[in-house]
C-alpha cells in the first residue's frame, strides 16, 4: 500500500512539472531522494510521462487531427504540400529525430550516468539562466504559423538536450523558440506538440523494463502514477498557456536556480546521495 501512496505523490509531481519549464525528470529524481524513497528508475520516469502526453493529445486533439489529416493528404495530393498544417506535420517529425536517435544511442548513459544529482543540479541552474536570457532578448514577433524548417530543426536539437535530466524538454524547446523570436504562447504550444512523438515513443520503449532492472515500482504503482499524472497534467497545460500569454518565465527561472543550488548543497553536504 505504501508503494501506491508513493506513486500517487510521484504522479502528482510528474503532472505538475511536465509542462512547466522546470524538468519533470529532475523532480522525479530529486524529491524521491529527499523523501528517502531512492531513485524510482529511468523506465518508471519515462512510462508515467505517457499520462501527461495523453493529456496533450486530448487538449490539442483538434490541432493534432488537423495537422495529421492534412499531412496524410499531402502525401498523395501535391496541392496540399504547401499548407501550413502539412508542413507542421513534417516539422514535428523532423524535429523529433534528434532526441529519438540520441535517446537510442545513449540509452545506457542516460539511465545511469546522467541521473547523477550533481549533473541534475547543474543543468537546472544552467538551463534556468539560458531560459531567462532567451526570454529577455527575444524579439517576440513570430507566431507559430511562421515556423520554418530551420527553426523546426533548431528546436528539435534543443529538445534533444532534455535527454539529460534537469534540462527540461519544454524548457529547452521554449528557450530556442524565444531565441528565434517566437512569442511565448507560440513557443510553448509548439514545445507541447513537438514532445508528443518522443515522449510517447520513450514510454512505450521502456514499458518492458517496468517489472525488471533497477526500477523501484511494479505495474500497479506505475499505472496509478500514470493516471494521476494525466489528470494533473491536463490542468497544468491549460494554466500554463493562459499564464504565458501575459507573463514572463522569470518565476520558473528563479525556481530552477534555487532548486538546482539546493540540490548541489544537499549532495555536497552528504544529505542526499548523488
PDB file of C-alpha atoms in Angstrom:
ATOM      1  CA  UNK A   1       0.000   0.000   0.000  1.00  0.00           C
ATOM      2  CA  UNK A   2       2.877   2.372   0.767  1.00  0.00           C
ATOM      3  CA  UNK A   3       4.165   1.955  -2.791  1.00  0.00           C
ATOM      4  CA  UNK A   4       0.787   3.139  -4.120  1.00  0.00           C
ATOM      5  CA  UNK A   5       0.903   6.232  -1.903  1.00  0.00           C
ATOM      6  CA  UNK A   6       4.396   6.988  -3.202  1.00  0.00           C
ATOM      7  CA  UNK A   7       3.124   6.502  -6.758  1.00  0.00           C
ATOM      8  CA  UNK A   8       0.296   8.960  -6.061  1.00  0.00           C
ATOM      9  CA  UNK A   9       2.820  11.595  -4.969  1.00  0.00           C
ATOM     10  CA  UNK A  10       5.160  10.940  -7.888  1.00  0.00           C
ATOM     11  CA  UNK A  11       2.291  11.052 -10.381  1.00  0.00           C
ATOM     12  CA  UNK A  12       1.255  14.421  -8.947  1.00  0.00           C
ATOM     13  CA  UNK A  13       4.827  15.714  -9.257  1.00  0.00           C
ATOM     14  CA  UNK A  14       5.005  14.497 -12.866  1.00  0.00           C
ATOM     15  CA  UNK A  15       1.694  16.128 -13.772  1.00  0.00           C
ATOM     16  CA  UNK A  16       2.656  19.447 -12.178  1.00  0.00           C
ATOM     17  CA  UNK A  17       6.142  19.651 -13.670  1.00  0.00           C
ATOM     18  CA  UNK A  18       5.993  18.028 -17.125  1.00  0.00           C
ATOM     19  CA  UNK A  19       4.756  21.106 -18.965  1.00  0.00           C
ATOM     20  CA  UNK A  20       6.399  23.765 -16.854  1.00  0.00           C
ATOM     21  CA  UNK A  21       9.970  24.560 -17.977  1.00  0.00           C
ATOM     22  CA  UNK A  22      11.425  23.154 -14.742  1.00  0.00           C
ATOM     23  CA  UNK A  23      12.154  19.492 -15.726  1.00  0.00           C
ATOM     24  CA  UNK A  24       9.836  16.744 -14.535  1.00  0.00           C
ATOM     25  CA  UNK A  25      12.634  14.158 -14.750  1.00  0.00           C
ATOM     26  CA  UNK A  26      14.746  16.238 -12.353  1.00  0.00           C
ATOM     27  CA  UNK A  27      11.882  16.426  -9.862  1.00  0.00           C
ATOM     28  CA  UNK A  28      11.266  12.686 -10.110  1.00  0.00           C
ATOM     29  CA  UNK A  29      14.928  12.128  -9.270  1.00  0.00           C
ATOM     30  CA  UNK A  30      15.393  14.796  -6.575  1.00  0.00           C
ATOM     31  CA  UNK A  31      12.224  14.564  -4.489  1.00  0.00           C
ATOM     32  CA  UNK A  32      12.118  10.768  -4.041  1.00  0.00           C
ATOM     33  CA  UNK A  33      15.718  11.053  -2.808  1.00  0.00           C
ATOM     34  CA  UNK A  34      14.663  13.780  -0.361  1.00  0.00           C
ATOM     35  CA  UNK A  35      11.785  11.608   0.865  1.00  0.00           C
ATOM     36  CA  UNK A  36      14.132   8.647   1.333  1.00  0.00           C
ATOM     37  CA  UNK A  37      12.470   6.586  -1.399  1.00  0.00           C
ATOM     38  CA  UNK A  38      15.513   6.324  -3.650  1.00  0.00           C
ATOM     39  CA  UNK A  39      15.686   6.654  -7.427  1.00  0.00           C
ATOM     40  CA  UNK A  40      12.391   5.386  -8.985  1.00  0.00           C
ATOM     41  CA  UNK A  41      14.278   4.452 -12.162  1.00  0.00           C
ATOM     42  CA  UNK A  42      14.513   5.786 -15.693  1.00  0.00           C
ATOM     43  CA  UNK A  43      11.876   3.381 -17.010  1.00  0.00           C
ATOM     44  CA  UNK A  44       9.301   4.436 -14.388  1.00  0.00           C
ATOM     45  CA  UNK A  45      10.010   8.090 -15.201  1.00  0.00           C
ATOM     46  CA  UNK A  46       9.586   7.510 -18.940  1.00  0.00           C
ATOM     47  CA  UNK A  47       6.416   5.415 -18.657  1.00  0.00           C
ATOM     48  CA  UNK A  48       4.428   7.731 -16.383  1.00  0.00           C
ATOM     49  CA  UNK A  49       5.116  10.548 -18.852  1.00  0.00           C
ATOM     50  CA  UNK A  50       2.693   8.746 -21.163  1.00  0.00           C
ATOM     51  CA  UNK A  51      -0.028  10.024 -18.834  1.00  0.00           C
ATOM     52  CA  UNK A  52       0.905  13.650 -19.329  1.00  0.00           C
ATOM     53  CA  UNK A  53       1.290  13.166 -23.078  1.00  0.00           C
ATOM     54  CA  UNK A  54      -2.196  11.673 -23.191  1.00  0.00           C
ATOM     55  CA  UNK A  55      -3.313  14.962 -21.648  1.00  0.00           C
ATOM     56  CA  UNK A  56      -1.567  16.762 -24.534  1.00  0.00           C
ATOM     57  CA  UNK A  57      -3.280  14.532 -27.097  1.00  0.00           C
ATOM     58  CA  UNK A  58      -6.695  15.311 -25.657  1.00  0.00           C
ATOM     59  CA  UNK A  59      -6.096  19.018 -25.026  1.00  0.00           C
ATOM     60  CA  UNK A  60      -4.696  19.595 -28.527  1.00  0.00           C
ATOM     61  CA  UNK A  61      -6.882  16.976 -30.230  1.00  0.00           C
ATOM     62  CA  UNK A  62      -8.269  19.436 -32.775  1.00  0.00           C
ATOM     63  CA  UNK A  63      -4.823  20.735 -33.703  1.00  0.00           C
ATOM     64  CA  UNK A  64      -3.406  17.208 -33.891  1.00  0.00           C
ATOM     65  CA  UNK A  65      -6.278  15.956 -36.053  1.00  0.00           C
ATOM     66  CA  UNK A  66      -5.984  18.934 -38.380  1.00  0.00           C
ATOM     67  CA  UNK A  67      -2.209  18.596 -38.726  1.00  0.00           C
ATOM     68  CA  UNK A  68      -2.288  14.805 -39.065  1.00  0.00           C
ATOM     69  CA  UNK A  69      -5.078  14.665 -41.630  1.00  0.00           C
ATOM     70  CA  UNK A  70      -3.568  17.431 -43.756  1.00  0.00           C
ATOM     71  CA  UNK A  71      -0.134  15.789 -43.603  1.00  0.00           C
ATOM     72  CA  UNK A  72      -1.603  12.475 -44.790  1.00  0.00           C
ATOM     73  CA  UNK A  73      -3.490  14.176 -47.614  1.00  0.00           C
ATOM     74  CA  UNK A  74      -0.337  15.976 -48.700  1.00  0.00           C
ATOM     75  CA  UNK A  75       1.383  12.628 -49.219  1.00  0.00           C
ATOM     76  CA  UNK A  76      -0.937  11.800 -52.103  1.00  0.00           C
ATOM     77  CA  UNK A  77      -2.099  15.227 -53.263  1.00  0.00           C
ATOM     78  CA  UNK A  78       0.699  17.674 -54.154  1.00  0.00           C
ATOM     79  CA  UNK A  79      -1.594  20.700 -53.937  1.00  0.00           C
ATOM     80  CA  UNK A  80      -1.753  20.288 -50.141  1.00  0.00           C
ATOM     81  CA  UNK A  81       2.013  20.174 -49.581  1.00  0.00           C
ATOM     82  CA  UNK A  82       2.381  23.915 -49.126  1.00  0.00           C
ATOM     83  CA  UNK A  83      -0.347  24.079 -46.488  1.00  0.00           C
ATOM     84  CA  UNK A  84       0.818  25.136 -43.001  1.00  0.00           C
ATOM     85  CA  UNK A  85      -0.609  22.032 -41.333  1.00  0.00           C
ATOM     86  CA  UNK A  86       1.071  19.698 -43.816  1.00  0.00           C
ATOM     87  CA  UNK A  87       4.387  21.449 -43.258  1.00  0.00           C
ATOM     88  CA  UNK A  88       3.816  21.376 -39.494  1.00  0.00           C
ATOM     89  CA  UNK A  89       3.458  17.594 -39.673  1.00  0.00           C
ATOM     90  CA  UNK A  90       6.863  17.332 -41.340  1.00  0.00           C
ATOM     91  CA  UNK A  91       8.387  19.827 -38.894  1.00  0.00           C
ATOM     92  CA  UNK A  92       7.256  17.741 -35.907  1.00  0.00           C
ATOM     93  CA  UNK A  93       8.587  14.542 -37.479  1.00  0.00           C
ATOM     94  CA  UNK A  94      11.942  16.078 -38.433  1.00  0.00           C
ATOM     95  CA  UNK A  95      12.234  17.938 -35.141  1.00  0.00           C
ATOM     96  CA  UNK A  96      11.706  14.665 -33.227  1.00  0.00           C
ATOM     97  CA  UNK A  97      14.555  12.834 -34.959  1.00  0.00           C
ATOM     98  CA  UNK A  98      17.459  14.235 -32.854  1.00  0.00           C
ATOM     99  CA  UNK A  99      16.003  13.162 -29.498  1.00  0.00           C
ATOM    100  CA  UNK A 100      14.930   9.770 -30.850  1.00  0.00           C
ATOM    101  CA  UNK A 101      18.306   8.947 -32.413  1.00  0.00           C
ATOM    102  CA  UNK A 102      20.332  10.206 -29.460  1.00  0.00           C
ATOM    103  CA  UNK A 103      17.967   8.551 -26.985  1.00  0.00           C
ATOM    104  CA  UNK A 104      18.545   5.147 -28.558  1.00  0.00           C
ATOM    105  CA  UNK A 105      22.296   5.676 -28.969  1.00  0.00           C
ATOM    106  CA  UNK A 106      22.823   6.934 -25.414  1.00  0.00           C
ATOM    107  CA  UNK A 107      20.282   4.744 -23.597  1.00  0.00           C
ATOM    108  CA  UNK A 108      22.715   3.259 -21.059  1.00  0.00           C
ATOM    109  CA  UNK A 109      24.387   6.600 -20.306  1.00  0.00           C
ATOM    110  CA  UNK A 110      21.003   8.301 -19.861  1.00  0.00           C
ATOM    111  CA  UNK A 111      19.758   5.641 -17.436  1.00  0.00           C
ATOM    112  CA  UNK A 112      22.927   5.596 -15.357  1.00  0.00           C
ATOM    113  CA  UNK A 113      25.467   8.450 -15.591  1.00  0.00           C
ATOM    114  CA  UNK A 114      23.017  11.246 -16.469  1.00  0.00           C
ATOM    115  CA  UNK A 115      20.917  10.542 -13.361  1.00  0.00           C
ATOM    116  CA  UNK A 116      23.612  11.877 -11.035  1.00  0.00           C
ATOM    117  CA  UNK A 117      22.280  14.651  -8.816  1.00  0.00           C
ATOM    118  CA  UNK A 118      25.490  16.596  -9.472  1.00  0.00           C
ATOM    119  CA  UNK A 119      24.545  16.750 -13.155  1.00  0.00           C
ATOM    120  CA  UNK A 120      20.876  17.436 -12.470  1.00  0.00           C
ATOM    121  CA  UNK A 121      21.566  20.284 -10.034  1.00  0.00           C
ATOM    122  CA  UNK A 122      23.969  21.865 -12.503  1.00  0.00           C
ATOM    123  CA  UNK A 123      21.654  21.597 -15.505  1.00  0.00           C
ATOM    124  CA  UNK A 124      18.771  23.078 -13.527  1.00  0.00           C
ATOM    125  CA  UNK A 125      20.853  26.178 -12.891  1.00  0.00           C
ATOM    126  CA  UNK A 126      22.474  26.467 -16.328  1.00  0.00           C
ATOM    127  CA  UNK A 127      19.296  25.975 -18.327  1.00  0.00           C
ATOM    128  CA  UNK A 128      17.451  28.290 -15.942  1.00  0.00           C
ATOM    129  CA  UNK A 129      19.904  31.037 -16.844  1.00  0.00           C
ATOM    130  CA  UNK A 130      19.556  30.179 -20.555  1.00  0.00           C
ATOM    131  CA  UNK A 131      15.754  30.380 -20.339  1.00  0.00           C
ATOM    132  CA  UNK A 132      15.962  33.733 -18.572  1.00  0.00           C
ATOM    133  CA  UNK A 133      18.303  35.186 -21.200  1.00  0.00           C
ATOM    134  CA  UNK A 134      16.224  33.815 -24.084  1.00  0.00           C
ATOM    135  CA  UNK A 135      13.034  35.271 -22.650  1.00  0.00           C
ATOM    136  CA  UNK A 136      14.650  38.662 -22.139  1.00  0.00           C
ATOM    137  CA  UNK A 137      16.384  39.063 -25.533  1.00  0.00           C
ATOM    138  CA  UNK A 138      13.634  37.552 -27.713  1.00  0.00           C
ATOM    139  CA  UNK A 139      12.255  39.768 -30.469  1.00  0.00           C
ATOM    140  CA  UNK A 140       8.857  38.306 -29.561  1.00  0.00           C
ATOM    141  CA  UNK A 141       7.437  38.937 -33.030  1.00  0.00           C
ATOM    142  CA  UNK A 142       6.897  35.480 -34.566  1.00  0.00           C
ATOM    143  CA  UNK A 143       3.797  33.323 -34.376  1.00  0.00           C
ATOM    144  CA  UNK A 144       3.612  29.562 -34.758  1.00  0.00           C
ATOM    145  CA  UNK A 145       2.334  29.906 -38.337  1.00  0.00           C
ATOM    146  CA  UNK A 146       5.691  31.469 -39.263  1.00  0.00           C
ATOM    147  CA  UNK A 147       7.728  28.419 -38.334  1.00  0.00           C
ATOM    148  CA  UNK A 148      10.308  27.283 -40.892  1.00  0.00           C
ATOM    149  CA  UNK A 149      12.271  24.071 -41.442  1.00  0.00           C
ATOM    150  CA  UNK A 150      15.393  25.694 -39.976  1.00  0.00           C
ATOM    151  CA  UNK A 151      13.524  26.708 -36.834  1.00  0.00           C
ATOM    152  CA  UNK A 152      11.987  23.234 -36.514  1.00  0.00           C
ATOM    153  CA  UNK A 153      15.423  21.596 -36.717  1.00  0.00           C
ATOM    154  CA  UNK A 154      16.931  24.010 -34.180  1.00  0.00           C
ATOM    155  CA  UNK A 155      14.079  23.467 -31.713  1.00  0.00           C
ATOM    156  CA  UNK A 156      14.378  19.719 -32.272  1.00  0.00           C
ATOM    157  CA  UNK A 157      18.085  19.852 -31.429  1.00  0.00           C
ATOM    158  CA  UNK A 158      17.275  21.889 -28.328  1.00  0.00           C
ATOM    159  CA  UNK A 159      14.671  19.337 -27.253  1.00  0.00           C
ATOM    160  CA  UNK A 160      17.299  16.580 -27.551  1.00  0.00           C
ATOM    161  CA  UNK A 161      19.265  18.267 -24.750  1.00  0.00           C
ATOM    162  CA  UNK A 162      16.457  17.158 -22.405  1.00  0.00           C
ATOM    163  CA  UNK A 163      17.868  13.622 -22.509  1.00  0.00           C
ATOM    164  CA  UNK A 164      19.905  14.961 -19.583  1.00  0.00           C
ATOM    165  CA  UNK A 165      17.564  15.175 -16.561  1.00  0.00           C
ATOM    166  CA  UNK A 166      17.323  18.737 -15.308  1.00  0.00           C
ATOM    167  CA  UNK A 167      17.317  20.342 -18.749  1.00  0.00           C
ATOM    168  CA  UNK A 168      13.522  20.180 -19.274  1.00  0.00           C
ATOM    169  CA  UNK A 169      12.075  19.189 -22.620  1.00  0.00           C
ATOM    170  CA  UNK A 170       9.681  22.114 -22.743  1.00  0.00           C
ATOM    171  CA  UNK A 171      12.259  24.487 -21.235  1.00  0.00           C
ATOM    172  CA  UNK A 172      14.893  23.703 -23.865  1.00  0.00           C
ATOM    173  CA  UNK A 173      12.448  23.960 -26.767  1.00  0.00           C
ATOM    174  CA  UNK A 174      10.884  27.148 -25.422  1.00  0.00           C
ATOM    175  CA  UNK A 175      14.335  28.701 -24.893  1.00  0.00           C
ATOM    176  CA  UNK A 176      15.291  28.033 -28.508  1.00  0.00           C
ATOM    177  CA  UNK A 177      11.907  29.299 -29.675  1.00  0.00           C
ATOM    178  CA  UNK A 178      12.383  32.506 -27.731  1.00  0.00           C
ATOM    179  CA  UNK A 179      15.923  32.966 -29.115  1.00  0.00           C
ATOM    180  CA  UNK A 180      14.392  32.587 -32.597  1.00  0.00           C
ATOM    181  CA  UNK A 181      11.889  35.351 -31.832  1.00  0.00           C
ATOM    182  CA  UNK A 182       8.685  33.380 -31.234  1.00  0.00           C
ATOM    183  CA  UNK A 183       6.025  34.698 -28.893  1.00  0.00           C
ATOM    184  CA  UNK A 184       5.788  32.902 -25.550  1.00  0.00           C
ATOM    185  CA  UNK A 185       2.456  31.233 -26.321  1.00  0.00           C
ATOM    186  CA  UNK A 186       3.678  30.101 -29.760  1.00  0.00           C
ATOM    187  CA  UNK A 187       6.944  28.666 -28.409  1.00  0.00           C
ATOM    188  CA  UNK A 188       5.106  26.886 -25.599  1.00  0.00           C
ATOM    189  CA  UNK A 189       2.410  25.428 -27.857  1.00  0.00           C
ATOM    190  CA  UNK A 190       4.980  24.126 -30.343  1.00  0.00           C
ATOM    191  CA  UNK A 191       7.043  22.631 -27.487  1.00  0.00           C
ATOM    192  CA  UNK A 192       3.994  20.620 -26.410  1.00  0.00           C
ATOM    193  CA  UNK A 193       3.311  19.338 -29.926  1.00  0.00           C
ATOM    194  CA  UNK A 194       6.963  18.523 -30.623  1.00  0.00           C
ATOM    195  CA  UNK A 195       7.244  16.450 -27.449  1.00  0.00           C
ATOM    196  CA  UNK A 196       4.452  14.019 -28.367  1.00  0.00           C
ATOM    197  CA  UNK A 197       6.386  11.550 -30.597  1.00  0.00           C
ATOM    198  CA  UNK A 198       9.474  11.497 -28.356  1.00  0.00           C
ATOM    199  CA  UNK A 199       7.698  11.106 -25.020  1.00  0.00           C
ATOM    200  CA  UNK A 200       5.152   8.525 -26.171  1.00  0.00           C
ATOM    201  CA  UNK A 201       7.870   6.605 -28.015  1.00  0.00           C
ATOM    202  CA  UNK A 202      10.207   6.608 -24.994  1.00  0.00           C
ATOM    203  CA  UNK A 203       7.407   5.494 -22.676  1.00  0.00           C
ATOM    204  CA  UNK A 204       6.373   2.599 -24.919  1.00  0.00           C
ATOM    205  CA  UNK A 205      10.028   1.621 -25.409  1.00  0.00           C
ATOM    206  CA  UNK A 206      10.567   1.427 -21.633  1.00  0.00           C
ATOM    207  CA  UNK A 207       7.357  -0.489 -20.828  1.00  0.00           C
ATOM    208  CA  UNK A 208       9.174  -3.808 -20.901  1.00  0.00           C
ATOM    209  CA  UNK A 209      11.606  -2.577 -18.239  1.00  0.00           C
ATOM    210  CA  UNK A 210       8.994  -1.876 -15.551  1.00  0.00           C
ATOM    211  CA  UNK A 211       8.984  -5.325 -13.896  1.00  0.00           C
ATOM    212  CA  UNK A 212      12.762  -5.664 -14.206  1.00  0.00           C
ATOM    213  CA  UNK A 213      16.055  -3.859 -13.674  1.00  0.00           C
ATOM    214  CA  UNK A 214      16.592  -1.037 -11.195  1.00  0.00           C
ATOM    215  CA  UNK A 215      13.032   0.269 -11.117  1.00  0.00           C
ATOM    216  CA  UNK A 216      11.519   0.663  -7.666  1.00  0.00           C
ATOM    217  CA  UNK A 217       7.902   0.176  -8.712  1.00  0.00           C
ATOM    218  CA  UNK A 218       5.975  -2.586 -10.472  1.00  0.00           C
ATOM    219  CA  UNK A 219       2.974  -2.367 -12.766  1.00  0.00           C
ATOM    220  CA  UNK A 220       0.364  -1.397 -10.153  1.00  0.00           C
ATOM    221  CA  UNK A 221       2.062   1.739  -8.775  1.00  0.00           C
ATOM    222  CA  UNK A 222       3.242   2.702 -12.265  1.00  0.00           C
ATOM    223  CA  UNK A 223      -0.327   2.637 -13.599  1.00  0.00           C
ATOM    224  CA  UNK A 224      -1.531   4.717 -10.636  1.00  0.00           C
ATOM    225  CA  UNK A 225       1.214   7.305 -11.158  1.00  0.00           C
ATOM    226  CA  UNK A 226       0.463   7.461 -14.890  1.00  0.00           C
ATOM    227  CA  UNK A 227      -3.262   8.029 -14.299  1.00  0.00           C
ATOM    228  CA  UNK A 228      -2.630  10.759 -11.721  1.00  0.00           C
ATOM    229  CA  UNK A 229      -0.105  12.487 -13.993  1.00  0.00           C
ATOM    230  CA  UNK A 230      -2.742  12.604 -16.739  1.00  0.00           C
ATOM    231  CA  UNK A 231      -5.343  14.359 -14.569  1.00  0.00           C
ATOM    232  CA  UNK A 232      -2.912  16.866 -13.045  1.00  0.00           C
ATOM    233  CA  UNK A 233      -1.105  17.401 -16.361  1.00  0.00           C
ATOM    234  CA  UNK A 234      -4.292  18.314 -18.220  1.00  0.00           C
ATOM    235  CA  UNK A 235      -4.984  21.111 -15.751  1.00  0.00           C
ATOM    236  CA  UNK A 236      -1.351  22.267 -15.930  1.00  0.00           C
ATOM    237  CA  UNK A 237      -1.484  22.685 -19.730  1.00  0.00           C
ATOM    238  CA  UNK A 238      -4.474  24.997 -19.603  1.00  0.00           C
ATOM    239  CA  UNK A 239      -2.964  27.049 -16.786  1.00  0.00           C
ATOM    240  CA  UNK A 240       0.449  27.452 -18.429  1.00  0.00           C
ATOM    241  CA  UNK A 241      -0.931  28.573 -21.803  1.00  0.00           C
ATOM    242  CA  UNK A 242      -3.015  31.225 -20.056  1.00  0.00           C
ATOM    243  CA  UNK A 243      -0.081  32.280 -17.907  1.00  0.00           C
ATOM    244  CA  UNK A 244       2.498  32.756 -20.694  1.00  0.00           C
ATOM    245  CA  UNK A 245       0.088  34.791 -22.798  1.00  0.00           C
ATOM    246  CA  UNK A 246       0.587  37.712 -20.395  1.00  0.00           C
ATOM    247  CA  UNK A 247       3.570  36.947 -18.132  1.00  0.00           C
ATOM    248  CA  UNK A 248       7.266  36.079 -18.420  1.00  0.00           C
ATOM    249  CA  UNK A 249       9.127  32.883 -17.479  1.00  0.00           C
ATOM    250  CA  UNK A 250      11.021  34.681 -14.683  1.00  0.00           C
ATOM    251  CA  UNK A 251       9.373  32.746 -11.783  1.00  0.00           C
ATOM    252  CA  UNK A 252      10.425  29.470 -13.403  1.00  0.00           C
ATOM    253  CA  UNK A 253      13.976  30.757 -13.876  1.00  0.00           C
ATOM    254  CA  UNK A 254      14.222  31.686 -10.199  1.00  0.00           C
ATOM    255  CA  UNK A 255      12.744  28.351  -9.139  1.00  0.00           C
ATOM    256  CA  UNK A 256      15.157  26.366 -11.326  1.00  0.00           C
ATOM    257  CA  UNK A 257      18.204  28.173  -9.987  1.00  0.00           C
ATOM    258  CA  UNK A 258      17.010  27.834  -6.391  1.00  0.00           C
ATOM    259  CA  UNK A 259      16.228  24.108  -6.688  1.00  0.00           C
ATOM    260  CA  UNK A 260      19.486  23.436  -8.519  1.00  0.00           C
ATOM    261  CA  UNK A 261      21.538  25.250  -5.889  1.00  0.00           C
ATOM    262  CA  UNK A 262      19.710  23.465  -3.052  1.00  0.00           C
ATOM    263  CA  UNK A 263      20.298  20.104  -4.708  1.00  0.00           C
ATOM    264  CA  UNK A 264      24.026  20.736  -5.105  1.00  0.00           C
ATOM    265  CA  UNK A 265      24.318  21.891  -1.470  1.00  0.00           C
ATOM    266  CA  UNK A 266      22.471  18.820  -0.157  1.00  0.00           C
ATOM    267  CA  UNK A 267      24.635  16.494  -2.208  1.00  0.00           C
ATOM    268  CA  UNK A 268      27.857  18.298  -1.220  1.00  0.00           C
ATOM    269  CA  UNK A 269      26.956  18.066   2.488  1.00  0.00           C
ATOM    270  CA  UNK A 270      26.012  14.396   2.245  1.00  0.00           C
ATOM    271  CA  UNK A 271      22.310  14.887   2.957  1.00  0.00           C
ATOM    272  CA  UNK A 272      21.463  13.384  -0.450  1.00  0.00           C
ATOM    273  CA  UNK A 273      23.233  10.602  -2.286  1.00  0.00           C
ATOM    274  CA  UNK A 274      24.305  11.661  -5.761  1.00  0.00           C
TER     275      UNK A 274
END
